[in-house]
Short mmCIF file of C-alpha atoms in Angstrom, two decimals:
data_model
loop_
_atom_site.label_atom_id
_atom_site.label_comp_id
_atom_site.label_asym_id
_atom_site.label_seq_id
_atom_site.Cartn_x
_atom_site.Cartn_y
_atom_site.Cartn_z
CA UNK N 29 28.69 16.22 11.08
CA UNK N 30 25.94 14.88 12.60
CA UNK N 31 22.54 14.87 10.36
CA UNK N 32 19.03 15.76 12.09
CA UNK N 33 16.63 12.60 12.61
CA UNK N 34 13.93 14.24 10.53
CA UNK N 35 16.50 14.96 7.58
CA UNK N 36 17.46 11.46 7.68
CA UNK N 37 14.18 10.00 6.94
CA UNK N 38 12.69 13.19 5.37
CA UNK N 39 15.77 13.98 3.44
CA UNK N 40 14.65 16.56 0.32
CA UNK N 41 16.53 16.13 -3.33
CA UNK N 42 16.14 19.21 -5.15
CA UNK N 43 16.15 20.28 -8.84
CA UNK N 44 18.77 22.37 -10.13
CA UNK N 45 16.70 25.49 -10.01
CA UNK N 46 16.70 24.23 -5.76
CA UNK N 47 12.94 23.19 -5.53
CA UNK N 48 12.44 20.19 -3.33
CA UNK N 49 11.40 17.57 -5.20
CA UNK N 50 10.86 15.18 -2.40
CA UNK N 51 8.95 16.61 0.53
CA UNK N 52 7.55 14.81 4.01
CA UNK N 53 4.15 13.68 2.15
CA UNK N 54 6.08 12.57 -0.74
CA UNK N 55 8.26 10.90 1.74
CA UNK N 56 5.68 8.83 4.03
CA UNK N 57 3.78 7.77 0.65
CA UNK N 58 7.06 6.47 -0.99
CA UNK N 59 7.33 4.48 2.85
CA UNK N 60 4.08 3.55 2.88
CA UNK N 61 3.91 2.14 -0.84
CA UNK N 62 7.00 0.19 0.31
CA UNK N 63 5.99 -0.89 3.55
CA UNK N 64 2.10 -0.75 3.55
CA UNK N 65 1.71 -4.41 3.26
CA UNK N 66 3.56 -5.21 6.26
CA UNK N 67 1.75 -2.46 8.06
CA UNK N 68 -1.44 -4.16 7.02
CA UNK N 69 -0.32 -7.88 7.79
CA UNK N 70 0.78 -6.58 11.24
CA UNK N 71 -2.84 -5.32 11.89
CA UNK N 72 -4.81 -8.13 10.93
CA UNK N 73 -2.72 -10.52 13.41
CA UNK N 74 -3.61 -8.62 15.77
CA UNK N 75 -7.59 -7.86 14.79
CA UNK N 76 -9.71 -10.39 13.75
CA UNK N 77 -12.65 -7.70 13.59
CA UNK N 78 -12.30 -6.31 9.49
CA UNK N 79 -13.58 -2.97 10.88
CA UNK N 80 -11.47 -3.09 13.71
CA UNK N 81 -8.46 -3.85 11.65
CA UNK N 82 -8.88 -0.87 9.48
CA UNK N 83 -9.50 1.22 12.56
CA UNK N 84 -5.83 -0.53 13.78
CA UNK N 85 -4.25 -0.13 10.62
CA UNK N 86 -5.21 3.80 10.87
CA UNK N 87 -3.56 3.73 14.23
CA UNK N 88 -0.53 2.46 13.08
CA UNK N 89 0.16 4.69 10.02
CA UNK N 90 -1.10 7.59 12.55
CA UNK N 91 1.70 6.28 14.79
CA UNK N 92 4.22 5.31 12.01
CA UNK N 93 3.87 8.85 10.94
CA UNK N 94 4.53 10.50 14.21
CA UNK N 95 7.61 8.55 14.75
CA UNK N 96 9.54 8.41 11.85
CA UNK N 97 10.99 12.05 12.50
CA UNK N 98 12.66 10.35 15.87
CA UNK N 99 14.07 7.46 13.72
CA UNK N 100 17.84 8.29 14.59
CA UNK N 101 18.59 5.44 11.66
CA UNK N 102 20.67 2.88 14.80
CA UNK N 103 17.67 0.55 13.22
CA UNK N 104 16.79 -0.29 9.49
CA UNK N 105 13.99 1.85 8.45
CA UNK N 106 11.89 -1.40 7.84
CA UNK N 107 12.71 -2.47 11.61
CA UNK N 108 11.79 0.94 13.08
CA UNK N 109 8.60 0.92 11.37
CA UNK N 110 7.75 -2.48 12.91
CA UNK N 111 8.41 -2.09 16.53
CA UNK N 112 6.48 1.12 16.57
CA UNK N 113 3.17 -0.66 14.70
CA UNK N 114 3.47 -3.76 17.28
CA UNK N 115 3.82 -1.04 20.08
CA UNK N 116 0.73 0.47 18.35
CA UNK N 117 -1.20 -2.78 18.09
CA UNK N 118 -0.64 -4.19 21.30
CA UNK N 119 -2.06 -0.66 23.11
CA UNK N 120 -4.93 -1.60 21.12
CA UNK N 121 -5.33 -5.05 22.48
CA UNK N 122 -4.47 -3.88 25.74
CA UNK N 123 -7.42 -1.62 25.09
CA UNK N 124 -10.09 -3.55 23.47
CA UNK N 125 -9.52 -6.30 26.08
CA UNK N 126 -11.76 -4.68 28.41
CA UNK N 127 -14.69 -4.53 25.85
CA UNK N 128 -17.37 -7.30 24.72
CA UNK N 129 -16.64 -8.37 21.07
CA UNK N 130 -19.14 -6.49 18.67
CA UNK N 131 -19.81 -9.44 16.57
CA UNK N 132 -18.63 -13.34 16.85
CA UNK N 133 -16.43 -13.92 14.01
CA UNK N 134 -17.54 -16.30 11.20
CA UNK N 135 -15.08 -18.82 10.81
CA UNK N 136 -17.24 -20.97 8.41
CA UNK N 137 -18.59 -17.75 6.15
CA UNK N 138 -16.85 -18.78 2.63
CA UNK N 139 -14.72 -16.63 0.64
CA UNK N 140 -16.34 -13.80 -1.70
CA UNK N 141 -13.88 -13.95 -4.33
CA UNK N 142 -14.55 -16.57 -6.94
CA UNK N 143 -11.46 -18.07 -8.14
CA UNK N 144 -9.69 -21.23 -9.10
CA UNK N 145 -9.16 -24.06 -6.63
CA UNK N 146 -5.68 -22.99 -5.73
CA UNK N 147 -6.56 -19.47 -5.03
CA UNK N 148 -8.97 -20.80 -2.64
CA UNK N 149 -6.66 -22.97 -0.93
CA UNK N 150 -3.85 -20.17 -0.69
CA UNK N 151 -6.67 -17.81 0.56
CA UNK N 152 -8.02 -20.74 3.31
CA UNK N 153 -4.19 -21.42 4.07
CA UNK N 154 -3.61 -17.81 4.87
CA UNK N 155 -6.76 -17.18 7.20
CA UNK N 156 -6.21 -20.67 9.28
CA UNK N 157 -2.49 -19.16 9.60
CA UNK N 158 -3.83 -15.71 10.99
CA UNK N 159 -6.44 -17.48 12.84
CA UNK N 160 -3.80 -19.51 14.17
CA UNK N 161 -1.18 -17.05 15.48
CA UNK N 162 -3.55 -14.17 16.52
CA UNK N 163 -5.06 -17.62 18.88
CA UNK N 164 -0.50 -17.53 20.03
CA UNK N 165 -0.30 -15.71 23.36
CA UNK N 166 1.43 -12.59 23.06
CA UNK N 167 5.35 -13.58 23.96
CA UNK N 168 4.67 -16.36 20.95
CA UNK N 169 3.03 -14.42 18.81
CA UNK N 170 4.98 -10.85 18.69
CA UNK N 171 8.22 -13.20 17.16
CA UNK N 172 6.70 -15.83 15.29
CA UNK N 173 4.93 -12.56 12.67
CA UNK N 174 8.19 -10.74 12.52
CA UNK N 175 9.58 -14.02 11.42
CA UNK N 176 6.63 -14.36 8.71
CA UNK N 177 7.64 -10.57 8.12
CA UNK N 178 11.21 -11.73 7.39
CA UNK N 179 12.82 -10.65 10.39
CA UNK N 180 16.02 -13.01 11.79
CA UNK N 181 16.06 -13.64 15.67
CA UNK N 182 18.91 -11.14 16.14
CA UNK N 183 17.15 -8.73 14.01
CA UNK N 184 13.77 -9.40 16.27
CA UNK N 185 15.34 -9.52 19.37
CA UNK N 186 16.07 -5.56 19.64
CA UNK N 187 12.98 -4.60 18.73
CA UNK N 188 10.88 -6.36 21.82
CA UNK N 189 13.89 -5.71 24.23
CA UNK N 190 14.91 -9.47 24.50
CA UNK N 191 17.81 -11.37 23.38
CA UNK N 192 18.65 -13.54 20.11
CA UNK N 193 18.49 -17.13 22.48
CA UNK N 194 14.86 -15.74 23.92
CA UNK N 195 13.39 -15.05 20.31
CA UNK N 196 14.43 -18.07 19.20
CA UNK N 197 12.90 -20.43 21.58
CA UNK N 198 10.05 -18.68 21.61
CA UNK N 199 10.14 -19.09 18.01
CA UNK N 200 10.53 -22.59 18.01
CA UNK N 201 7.24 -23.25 20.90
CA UNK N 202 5.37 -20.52 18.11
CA UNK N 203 6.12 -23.39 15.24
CA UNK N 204 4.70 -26.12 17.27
CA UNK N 205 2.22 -24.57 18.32
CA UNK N 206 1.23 -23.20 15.01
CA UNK N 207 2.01 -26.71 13.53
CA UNK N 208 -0.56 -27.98 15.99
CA UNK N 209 -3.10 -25.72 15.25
CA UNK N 210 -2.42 -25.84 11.60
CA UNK N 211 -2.54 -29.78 11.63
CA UNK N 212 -4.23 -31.27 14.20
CA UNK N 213 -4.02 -34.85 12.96
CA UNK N 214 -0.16 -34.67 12.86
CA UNK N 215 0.46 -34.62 16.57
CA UNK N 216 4.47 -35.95 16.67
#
C-alpha cells in the first residue's frame, strides 16, 4: 500500500474517541521546534543583513512549509528540509545581487550581550566563522554549512545534484580556505 506524501509527513494520531490529536499546524511546529535552528543557521550564512536574514528566514519556513506535503520520504526529513531552504536562500542571493547593500555591515560594532570572557570568544569565534564562509563562493560554501549542519559528503551530495568525490573536494578547498580566513598568520 502505498501512503500519500502529505500523510507521511502530516500523519494524524488520534484519541480513542478518533479526534486527531496531531494536525498539519501541530505538525510544522513540532518540525520547526526540531529543526528551527538549522533553518536559522542556514539563513544567516547566507545574509549578513539581520533584517534581511529574518526576511530570509521567513522565506524559508514559507518555502519549508509549502514543500513538505511533496516530501515522498526517498530523503530524511532533516535532508529534505535543507535542500529546499538552500534552494530558498540562494533565489534570494540570486535576487538581492542586483541591488545596492542598504547599510555596510559593522564588522568592528562589539557584542551587546555582556558576558564572561569565554562567551565572548565563542560569540567572536562564531561571527568570524559566518563571516568567513558567507565570504566562500557558492560551490564552497553550499557543502562546507551542510557539513557544519552535520551532513556526510554522501549525504550532501544528493541534495546539490553532485557526487560524494565532488562534495568532498570541495569540502576540503572550503577548509583551507576557511582555515585561511580564520587564521591568517598560519599560512602552511
Amino acid at each position: 500500500m502505498k501512503v500519500s506524501p502529505a500523510r507521511r509527513v502530516f500523519r494524524t494520531r488520534r484519541d480513542f474517541s478518533g479526534r486527531p490529536l496531531l494536525g498539519r499546524d501541530d505538525a510544522f511546529e513540532a518540525i520547526l521546534a526540531e529543526h528551527g535552528a538549522m533553518l536559522g543557521r542556514i539563513a544567516a550564512a547566507y545574509e549578513a543583513d539581520p533584517e534581511r536574514r529574518r526576511e530570509l528566514r521567513q522565506e524559508i519556513l514559507l518555502a519549508v512549509w509549502r514543500a513538505l506535503p511533496r516530501h515522498r520520504g526517498e530523503a530524511p526529513l532533516r535532508a529534505f528540509i535543507a535542500r529546499v531552504a538552500h534552494n530558498r536562500a540562494i533565489t534570494h542571493v540570486a535576487r538581492e545581487a542586483g541591488e545596492p547593500r542598504r547599510q555596510p555591515l559593522d564588522e568592528a560594532a562589539p557584542s551587546g550581550a555582556p558576558g564572561p570572557h569565554e562567551t565572548f570568544e565563542a560569540r567572536h569565534m562564531r561571527e568570524r566563522l559566518a563571516q568567513a564562509v558567507r565570504a566562500l563562493p557558492l560551490p564552497f560554501r553550499q557543502p562546507a554549512l551542510l557539513t557544519l549542519e552535520g551532513f556526510s559528503p554522501a549525504e550532501i551530495a544528493p541534495m546539490l545534484g553532485l557526487n560524494a568525490n565532488t562534495v568532498s573536494i570541495r569540502l576540503t578547498r572550503a577548509k583551507a580556505a576557511l582555515r585561511a580566513a580564520l587564521d591568517p598568520e598560519d599560512r602552511r
